[in-house]
């Protein structure tokens, strides 16, 4: 083993050199001989029956190789991870404006564009619904005939008896909060290339999860998975956003490649990406909370409507995470929560960093501040009286007794760092129109998938003749630095440098499936599997070395990257020598490791159970300056304290905090996809405002709190999503403290701050 | 559409390209010269992923039509490192973790170079202003500011 541990060191990114030199080839950068261009024709109406499509003119256009509609493809099947309700090309009717009615492949993008304009589609527009309320009305049209009342799913929590809890309360508060439509806005647009080699389909592109893409494309096209090879090109951001949209794009490219027998690339423009790709769910949340005079919570009743848009996608899972976390990180004896995801004719919604928690944290943390004000308690005091501690029970009936619950710690550290106790008493007015305020939010967050499904990961390591170690794992570095962290684990266990660890290509034919890179599970699940593979590899090295040296294995040790005899220090052999010797015997030095998450359980009827096997805890505090004349909010200081188990690489961990905070600030202050009658009026980055260098907080103070967890590699848990889920809530609370009024709808943009309402043209 | 002959210097090499005049500098760099370090993120000059230097000034290559580049000197990310040695900004980005997915990095590096060429000792606020034309969705920018400050120190030497 190396003298100093590599765990906890800010080692440089293993993919850094190619990224700072612009050599990283993203999906759209790859040159392919003979490539032709695929395009799709979107539906003109958000809800319409397709009566007929005339492609004759488009087909006759020079340079056009194929025009496809559902009528040409009778074997196409609907697909979906929970409900198979989505079609690669719609056959009977379109359910939103991003549905595709026809595909074109042509020699040039210009010819493809012209061909699209020549396709004649006859539509019969149908009545459409654009909000969950409209969709749930008795008279509402059914968006999917087989889904009654337009309901995707309904999750609930039933703990105790809320009527009893409210009877015990001295004060009852009822509030409604809303959140907006949000775009992932990964900078790299979606792109995929399909190539057929005889009957073998190869797909490569900006695919977040190669294995789920493989199975979804197989199910849509009716091909065996084994005939589909999916390779992931380096991802230019994803944030949960490159799943379903990529399944569709990959399947379409495959259909065109098959029809033309040419390699086909499909690539979205930013406008197409806004129009088609799934978004973060907007939520409407009604909260009712009861508390005693002393500020002890007695009951909470929560009803949430989530707009699923036209397709279910991962709504079932997103809203499940919401139902687990909706009552916040508090001890409440009586809880009743209902969350319903509803089909509409809007753009469909799905996974996005946070996955159903940024919405409910905004609501419950706003509610706590409002309750504190009514009870004349300081917001931190109210939380201190109710927060989860080790050995207490969550709203979903889980006793947190197998890891240290560090909520109080994260809160204390954040509030101390921002000087909360001092600043909460300072006058808000700092100028004629300027007001200062401070606020914060806290959360607990279940790590990895929880009771959503099977949670396991597998990894493989091979010691190569040049002394490097090849790591094969089906998780992907979405940009956050996972490959660096996994390399550190391999290097640590094998006594080598991270530069001696090579990452295998994320390719379904090469790497073992490790589940999806989602739910902040990469370091936790992947790290455990990789660590176990490394330990196995070391053991196998010792066994082989003992054969080579003709010494008993128990007399050998692995020291500083070499195997040596405990009795005779001159008896030393390097891994490369062992690999060479094995090769001469026709063998290789290879090991696998796997990790299965500890068990979880869930009772769907009561919403009680061990929802996740462990949790992380966070607190973010914000100091803001609000200009009442312009509505501008400047975030002067943001402190983000996150308990993450253990930071394998503190610099990349801090990078997660800075990035999560910026995305959370966008959610709180700037970002809103303006949807009107199902149409995205913000269709590019001029009208959809992402935080720029000038918008991010003046100062960000990251605080990493380590509390090694028995379940994680070296104690490491999760960080990517917790950093993103608290910021908007903290900023909203700070704005309220500064201005004296409360905005219960995100984003807290200029117009709402000046007018206290939205202004939207019809 | 009739083609034109375009003469420009890209990363200190003179090139001649035959193109229709309606194409963008971005397309010429990426498709004709295979300089794919320059990225397209929006096509309307908002995201800055296609930022290159044209006669020393940062421009969005998606907003430069081919004839506007006639006779110009273009610097792309591929031209930053010299003789196998990273540019001080590249080194600083590497050491300060100033990138995550790396998609905006080429544009960010060139915007930073344009800034440091104008002002070799910028304040934090001047760095914010100078880089405001390039969007990054991953990093939250803080480590980028730190990298530019570190590079500025090198610049001074």
mmCIF file of C-alpha atoms in Angstrom, chain A residues 192-428:
data_model
loop_
_atom_site.group_PDB
_atom_site.id
_atom_site.type_symbol
_atom_site.label_atom_id
_atom_site.label_comp_id
_atom_site.label_asym_id
_atom_site.label_seq_id
_atom_site.Cartn_x
_atom_site.Cartn_y
_atom_site.Cartn_z
ATOM 1 C CA UNK A 192 -26.532 9.928 -31.631
ATOM 2 C CA UNK A 193 -25.217 7.878 -34.546
ATOM 3 C CA UNK A 194 -26.592 4.513 -35.653
ATOM 4 C CA UNK A 195 -24.681 2.057 -37.818
ATOM 5 C CA UNK A 196 -25.790 -1.411 -38.870
ATOM 6 C CA UNK A 197 -23.095 -4.054 -39.328
ATOM 7 C CA UNK A 198 -25.212 -6.775 -40.983
ATOM 8 C CA UNK A 199 -27.857 -7.388 -38.318
ATOM 9 C CA UNK A 200 -25.810 -5.889 -35.481
ATOM 10 C CA UNK A 201 -26.828 -2.373 -34.529
ATOM 11 C CA UNK A 202 -24.203 -0.047 -33.110
ATOM 12 C CA UNK A 203 -25.322 3.139 -31.404
ATOM 13 C CA UNK A 204 -23.064 5.819 -30.008
ATOM 14 C CA UNK A 205 -23.818 9.241 -28.655
ATOM 15 C CA UNK A 206 -24.600 11.470 -25.692
ATOM 16 C CA UNK A 207 -26.320 8.675 -23.832
ATOM 17 C CA UNK A 208 -26.474 8.899 -20.051
ATOM 18 C CA UNK A 209 -27.108 5.197 -19.533
ATOM 19 C CA UNK A 210 -25.929 2.777 -22.216
ATOM 20 C CA UNK A 211 -27.616 -0.278 -20.706
ATOM 21 C CA UNK A 212 -31.072 1.238 -20.289
ATOM 22 C CA UNK A 213 -30.779 2.689 -23.796
ATOM 23 C CA UNK A 214 -29.939 -0.784 -25.073
ATOM 24 C CA UNK A 215 -32.980 -2.351 -23.423
ATOM 25 C CA UNK A 216 -35.402 0.449 -24.344
ATOM 26 C CA UNK A 217 -34.297 0.516 -27.986
ATOM 27 C CA UNK A 218 -34.537 -3.296 -28.060
ATOM 28 C CA UNK A 219 -38.066 -3.177 -26.725
ATOM 29 C CA UNK A 220 -39.199 -0.421 -29.106
ATOM 30 C CA UNK A 221 -37.675 -2.017 -32.200
ATOM 31 C CA UNK A 222 -38.457 -5.586 -31.229
ATOM 32 C CA UNK A 223 -34.776 -6.578 -31.461
ATOM 33 C CA UNK A 224 -32.914 -8.782 -28.993
ATOM 34 C CA UNK A 225 -30.691 -6.681 -26.735
ATOM 35 C CA UNK A 226 -27.730 -8.789 -27.782
ATOM 36 C CA UNK A 227 -27.977 -7.368 -31.290
ATOM 37 C CA UNK A 228 -27.559 -3.835 -30.000
ATOM 38 C CA UNK A 229 -24.260 -2.380 -28.913
ATOM 39 C CA UNK A 230 -24.425 1.006 -27.202
ATOM 40 C CA UNK A 231 -21.369 3.167 -26.663
ATOM 41 C CA UNK A 232 -21.417 6.310 -24.640
ATOM 42 C CA UNK A 233 -19.433 9.254 -25.929
ATOM 43 C CA UNK A 234 -18.183 11.754 -23.311
ATOM 44 C CA UNK A 235 -21.204 13.578 -21.940
ATOM 45 C CA UNK A 236 -21.390 17.347 -22.168
ATOM 46 C CA UNK A 237 -23.642 17.524 -19.138
ATOM 47 C CA UNK A 238 -26.770 15.526 -18.442
ATOM 48 C CA UNK A 239 -28.182 16.242 -14.969
ATOM 49 C CA UNK A 240 -30.611 13.376 -15.399
ATOM 50 C CA UNK A 241 -31.671 14.633 -18.800
ATOM 51 C CA UNK A 242 -30.176 12.226 -21.305
ATOM 52 C CA UNK A 243 -32.349 9.158 -20.813
ATOM 53 C CA UNK A 244 -35.771 8.919 -22.548
ATOM 54 C CA UNK A 245 -34.922 11.611 -25.076
ATOM 55 C CA UNK A 246 -31.896 9.543 -26.040
ATOM 56 C CA UNK A 247 -33.839 6.266 -26.180
ATOM 57 C CA UNK A 248 -36.108 7.916 -28.727
ATOM 58 C CA UNK A 249 -33.322 9.503 -30.712
ATOM 59 C CA UNK A 250 -31.316 6.268 -30.767
ATOM 60 C CA UNK A 251 -34.311 4.237 -31.895
ATOM 61 C CA UNK A 252 -35.097 6.730 -34.663
ATOM 62 C CA UNK A 253 -31.514 6.807 -35.896
ATOM 63 C CA UNK A 254 -31.562 3.009 -35.909
ATOM 64 C CA UNK A 255 -34.762 2.890 -37.994
ATOM 65 C CA UNK A 256 -33.277 5.265 -40.549
ATOM 66 C CA UNK A 257 -29.964 3.396 -40.626
ATOM 67 C CA UNK A 258 -31.806 0.167 -41.255
ATOM 68 C CA UNK A 259 -33.959 1.678 -44.005
ATOM 69 C CA UNK A 260 -31.022 3.313 -45.796
ATOM 70 C CA UNK A 261 -28.201 0.903 -44.953
ATOM 71 C CA UNK A 262 -26.103 3.983 -44.215
ATOM 72 C CA UNK A 263 -24.741 5.366 -40.932
ATOM 73 C CA UNK A 264 -27.262 7.937 -39.707
ATOM 74 C CA UNK A 265 -26.723 10.745 -37.232
ATOM 75 C CA UNK A 266 -29.498 12.567 -35.434
ATOM 76 C CA UNK A 267 -28.687 15.742 -33.622
ATOM 77 C CA UNK A 268 -30.939 18.245 -31.906
ATOM 78 C CA UNK A 269 -30.798 21.983 -32.363
ATOM 79 C CA UNK A 270 -31.357 23.861 -29.109
ATOM 80 C CA UNK A 271 -34.899 24.675 -30.232
ATOM 81 C CA UNK A 272 -35.627 21.013 -30.893
ATOM 82 C CA UNK A 273 -34.166 20.083 -27.548
ATOM 83 C CA UNK A 274 -36.431 22.548 -25.765
ATOM 84 C CA UNK A 275 -39.413 21.282 -27.713
ATOM 85 C CA UNK A 276 -38.926 17.572 -27.298
ATOM 86 C CA UNK A 277 -36.801 16.783 -24.252
ATOM 87 C CA UNK A 278 -38.330 16.104 -20.849
ATOM 88 C CA UNK A 279 -38.251 18.707 -18.060
ATOM 89 C CA UNK A 280 -38.302 18.955 -14.305
ATOM 90 C CA UNK A 281 -41.859 18.423 -12.975
ATOM 91 C CA UNK A 282 -43.759 21.516 -11.950
ATOM 92 C CA UNK A 283 -45.509 20.856 -8.629
ATOM 93 C CA UNK A 284 -48.553 22.378 -6.951
ATOM 94 C CA UNK A 285 -48.282 21.668 -3.244
ATOM 95 C CA UNK A 286 -50.841 22.212 -0.503
ATOM 96 C CA UNK A 287 -49.433 21.966 3.002
ATOM 97 C CA UNK A 288 -51.242 22.004 6.314
ATOM 98 C CA UNK A 289 -49.139 21.926 9.447
ATOM 99 C CA UNK A 290 -50.060 21.833 13.130
ATOM 100 C CA UNK A 291 -47.787 22.875 15.997
ATOM 101 C CA UNK A 292 -47.967 23.476 19.699
ATOM 102 C CA UNK A 293 -47.324 26.892 21.242
ATOM 103 C CA UNK A 294 -43.834 25.637 22.099
ATOM 104 C CA UNK A 295 -43.156 24.958 18.447
ATOM 105 C CA UNK A 296 -43.443 21.184 18.355
ATOM 106 C CA UNK A 297 -44.907 19.831 15.136
ATOM 107 C CA UNK A 298 -47.994 17.702 15.735
ATOM 108 C CA UNK A 299 -49.269 16.918 12.260
ATOM 109 C CA UNK A 300 -48.643 17.526 8.599
ATOM 110 C CA UNK A 301 -51.025 16.993 5.707
ATOM 111 C CA UNK A 302 -49.701 17.365 2.201
ATOM 112 C CA UNK A 303 -51.389 17.140 -1.193
ATOM 113 C CA UNK A 304 -49.291 17.480 -4.327
ATOM 114 C CA UNK A 305 -50.128 17.496 -8.008
ATOM 115 C CA UNK A 306 -47.268 16.864 -10.410
ATOM 116 C CA UNK A 307 -47.564 17.579 -14.121
ATOM 117 C CA UNK A 308 -46.228 14.478 -15.873
ATOM 118 C CA UNK A 309 -46.888 15.876 -19.338
ATOM 119 C CA UNK A 310 -47.752 13.543 -22.172
ATOM 120 C CA UNK A 311 -45.819 10.438 -21.032
ATOM 121 C CA UNK A 312 -45.127 8.694 -17.755
ATOM 122 C CA UNK A 313 -41.346 8.286 -18.200
ATOM 123 C CA UNK A 314 -39.873 8.260 -14.663
ATOM 124 C CA UNK A 315 -42.734 10.207 -13.005
ATOM 125 C CA UNK A 316 -43.560 7.237 -10.789
ATOM 126 C CA UNK A 317 -40.058 7.216 -9.319
ATOM 127 C CA UNK A 318 -39.657 10.999 -9.128
ATOM 128 C CA UNK A 319 -42.893 11.379 -7.199
ATOM 129 C CA UNK A 320 -41.983 8.464 -4.974
ATOM 130 C CA UNK A 321 -38.847 10.259 -3.852
ATOM 131 C CA UNK A 322 -41.035 13.308 -3.230
ATOM 132 C CA UNK A 323 -43.491 11.402 -1.074
ATOM 133 C CA UNK A 324 -40.640 10.105 1.091
ATOM 134 C CA UNK A 325 -39.143 13.572 1.613
ATOM 135 C CA UNK A 326 -42.216 15.827 1.501
ATOM 136 C CA UNK A 327 -42.587 16.276 5.263
ATOM 137 C CA UNK A 328 -38.991 17.433 5.509
ATOM 138 C CA UNK A 329 -36.286 16.286 7.915
ATOM 139 C CA UNK A 330 -38.594 16.558 10.909
ATOM 140 C CA UNK A 331 -40.138 14.388 13.587
ATOM 141 C CA UNK A 332 -43.858 14.483 12.982
ATOM 142 C CA UNK A 333 -46.063 11.881 14.602
ATOM 143 C CA UNK A 334 -49.043 12.277 12.290
ATOM 144 C CA UNK A 335 -48.454 12.615 8.578
ATOM 145 C CA UNK A 336 -50.743 12.220 5.602
ATOM 146 C CA UNK A 337 -49.235 12.813 2.184
ATOM 147 C CA UNK A 338 -50.723 12.323 -1.256
ATOM 148 C CA UNK A 339 -48.925 12.950 -4.485
ATOM 149 C CA UNK A 340 -50.478 12.392 -7.863
ATOM 150 C CA UNK A 341 -48.691 12.583 -11.180
ATOM 151 C CA UNK A 342 -51.084 13.549 -13.944
ATOM 152 C CA UNK A 343 -50.915 13.269 -17.719
ATOM 153 C CA UNK A 344 -51.406 16.505 -19.658
ATOM 154 C CA UNK A 345 -50.645 17.614 -23.208
ATOM 155 C CA UNK A 346 -47.577 19.456 -22.014
ATOM 156 C CA UNK A 347 -43.994 18.373 -22.572
ATOM 157 C CA UNK A 348 -43.370 15.253 -20.547
ATOM 158 C CA UNK A 349 -41.338 15.427 -17.344
ATOM 159 C CA UNK A 350 -38.764 13.125 -15.867
ATOM 160 C CA UNK A 351 -35.474 12.822 -14.070
ATOM 161 C CA UNK A 352 -33.532 15.942 -13.235
ATOM 162 C CA UNK A 353 -30.853 16.439 -10.585
ATOM 163 C CA UNK A 354 -32.709 16.390 -7.281
ATOM 164 C CA UNK A 355 -35.411 14.091 -8.678
ATOM 165 C CA UNK A 356 -38.547 15.361 -6.957
ATOM 166 C CA UNK A 357 -36.929 16.966 -3.916
ATOM 167 C CA UNK A 358 -36.142 20.593 -4.907
ATOM 168 C CA UNK A 359 -39.908 21.141 -5.211
ATOM 169 C CA UNK A 360 -40.913 19.736 -1.834
ATOM 170 C CA UNK A 361 -37.929 21.262 -0.037
ATOM 171 C CA UNK A 362 -38.910 24.698 -1.355
ATOM 172 C CA UNK A 363 -42.402 24.101 0.044
ATOM 173 C CA UNK A 364 -41.635 22.566 3.415
ATOM 174 C CA UNK A 365 -38.745 24.928 4.170
ATOM 175 C CA UNK A 366 -40.844 27.958 3.241
ATOM 176 C CA UNK A 367 -43.579 26.541 5.456
ATOM 177 C CA UNK A 368 -41.197 26.167 8.414
ATOM 178 C CA UNK A 369 -40.195 29.823 8.122
ATOM 179 C CA UNK A 370 -43.824 30.908 7.892
ATOM 180 C CA UNK A 371 -44.705 28.816 10.913
ATOM 181 C CA UNK A 372 -41.756 30.206 12.884
ATOM 182 C CA UNK A 373 -42.951 33.706 12.144
ATOM 183 C CA UNK A 374 -46.471 32.903 13.360
ATOM 184 C CA UNK A 375 -45.099 31.272 16.498
ATOM 185 C CA UNK A 376 -42.677 34.184 17.032
ATOM 186 C CA UNK A 377 -39.776 31.777 17.046
ATOM 187 C CA UNK A 378 -36.551 32.171 15.167
ATOM 188 C CA UNK A 379 -36.476 29.876 12.085
ATOM 189 C CA UNK A 380 -33.439 28.020 13.415
ATOM 190 C CA UNK A 381 -35.055 27.567 16.819
ATOM 191 C CA UNK A 382 -38.221 26.026 15.358
ATOM 192 C CA UNK A 383 -36.128 23.606 13.330
ATOM 193 C CA UNK A 384 -33.921 22.688 16.298
ATOM 194 C CA UNK A 385 -37.007 21.648 18.234
ATOM 195 C CA UNK A 386 -38.184 19.284 15.511
ATOM 196 C CA UNK A 387 -35.315 18.023 13.429
ATOM 197 C CA UNK A 388 -34.413 14.375 12.979
ATOM 198 C CA UNK A 389 -31.633 13.099 15.189
ATOM 199 C CA UNK A 390 -30.026 9.685 15.534
ATOM 200 C CA UNK A 391 -32.603 7.183 16.739
ATOM 201 C CA UNK A 392 -35.664 9.201 15.678
ATOM 202 C CA UNK A 393 -38.281 8.124 13.172
ATOM 203 C CA UNK A 394 -38.949 9.695 9.765
ATOM 204 C CA UNK A 395 -42.357 10.524 8.303
ATOM 205 C CA UNK A 396 -42.176 7.211 6.486
ATOM 206 C CA UNK A 397 -41.668 5.260 9.688
ATOM 207 C CA UNK A 398 -37.933 4.575 9.355
ATOM 208 C CA UNK A 399 -35.895 4.666 12.537
ATOM 209 C CA UNK A 400 -32.553 6.306 11.777
ATOM 210 C CA UNK A 401 -30.391 4.261 14.085
ATOM 211 C CA UNK A 402 -27.681 2.778 11.872
ATOM 212 C CA UNK A 403 -25.737 5.896 10.954
ATOM 213 C CA UNK A 404 -25.068 9.236 12.659
ATOM 214 C CA UNK A 405 -27.828 11.708 11.777
ATOM 215 C CA UNK A 406 -25.864 14.908 11.351
ATOM 216 C CA UNK A 407 -28.619 17.430 10.644
ATOM 217 C CA UNK A 408 -27.940 19.554 13.704
ATOM 218 C CA UNK A 409 -24.260 19.543 12.869
ATOM 219 C CA UNK A 410 -24.710 20.699 9.253
ATOM 220 C CA UNK A 411 -27.130 23.395 10.385
ATOM 221 C CA UNK A 412 -24.866 24.680 13.140
ATOM 222 C CA UNK A 413 -21.847 24.755 10.868
ATOM 223 C CA UNK A 414 -23.652 26.597 8.068
ATOM 224 C CA UNK A 415 -25.316 29.153 10.329
ATOM 225 C CA UNK A 416 -22.124 29.835 12.211
ATOM 226 C CA UNK A 417 -20.189 30.312 8.994
ATOM 227 C CA UNK A 418 -22.671 32.868 7.659
ATOM 228 C CA UNK A 419 -22.952 34.590 11.051
ATOM 229 C CA UNK A 420 -26.692 33.941 11.141
ATOM 230 C CA UNK A 421 -27.288 34.811 14.797
ATOM 231 C CA UNK A 422 -25.854 38.285 14.236
ATOM 232 C CA UNK A 423 -27.338 38.953 10.821
ATOM 233 C CA UNK A 424 -30.891 37.849 11.588
ATOM 234 C CA UNK A 425 -31.134 40.814 13.952
ATOM 235 C CA UNK A 426 -29.660 43.418 11.619
ATOM 236 C CA UNK A 427 -32.057 45.879 9.972
ATOM 237 C CA UNK A 428 -33.130 44.817 6.499
#
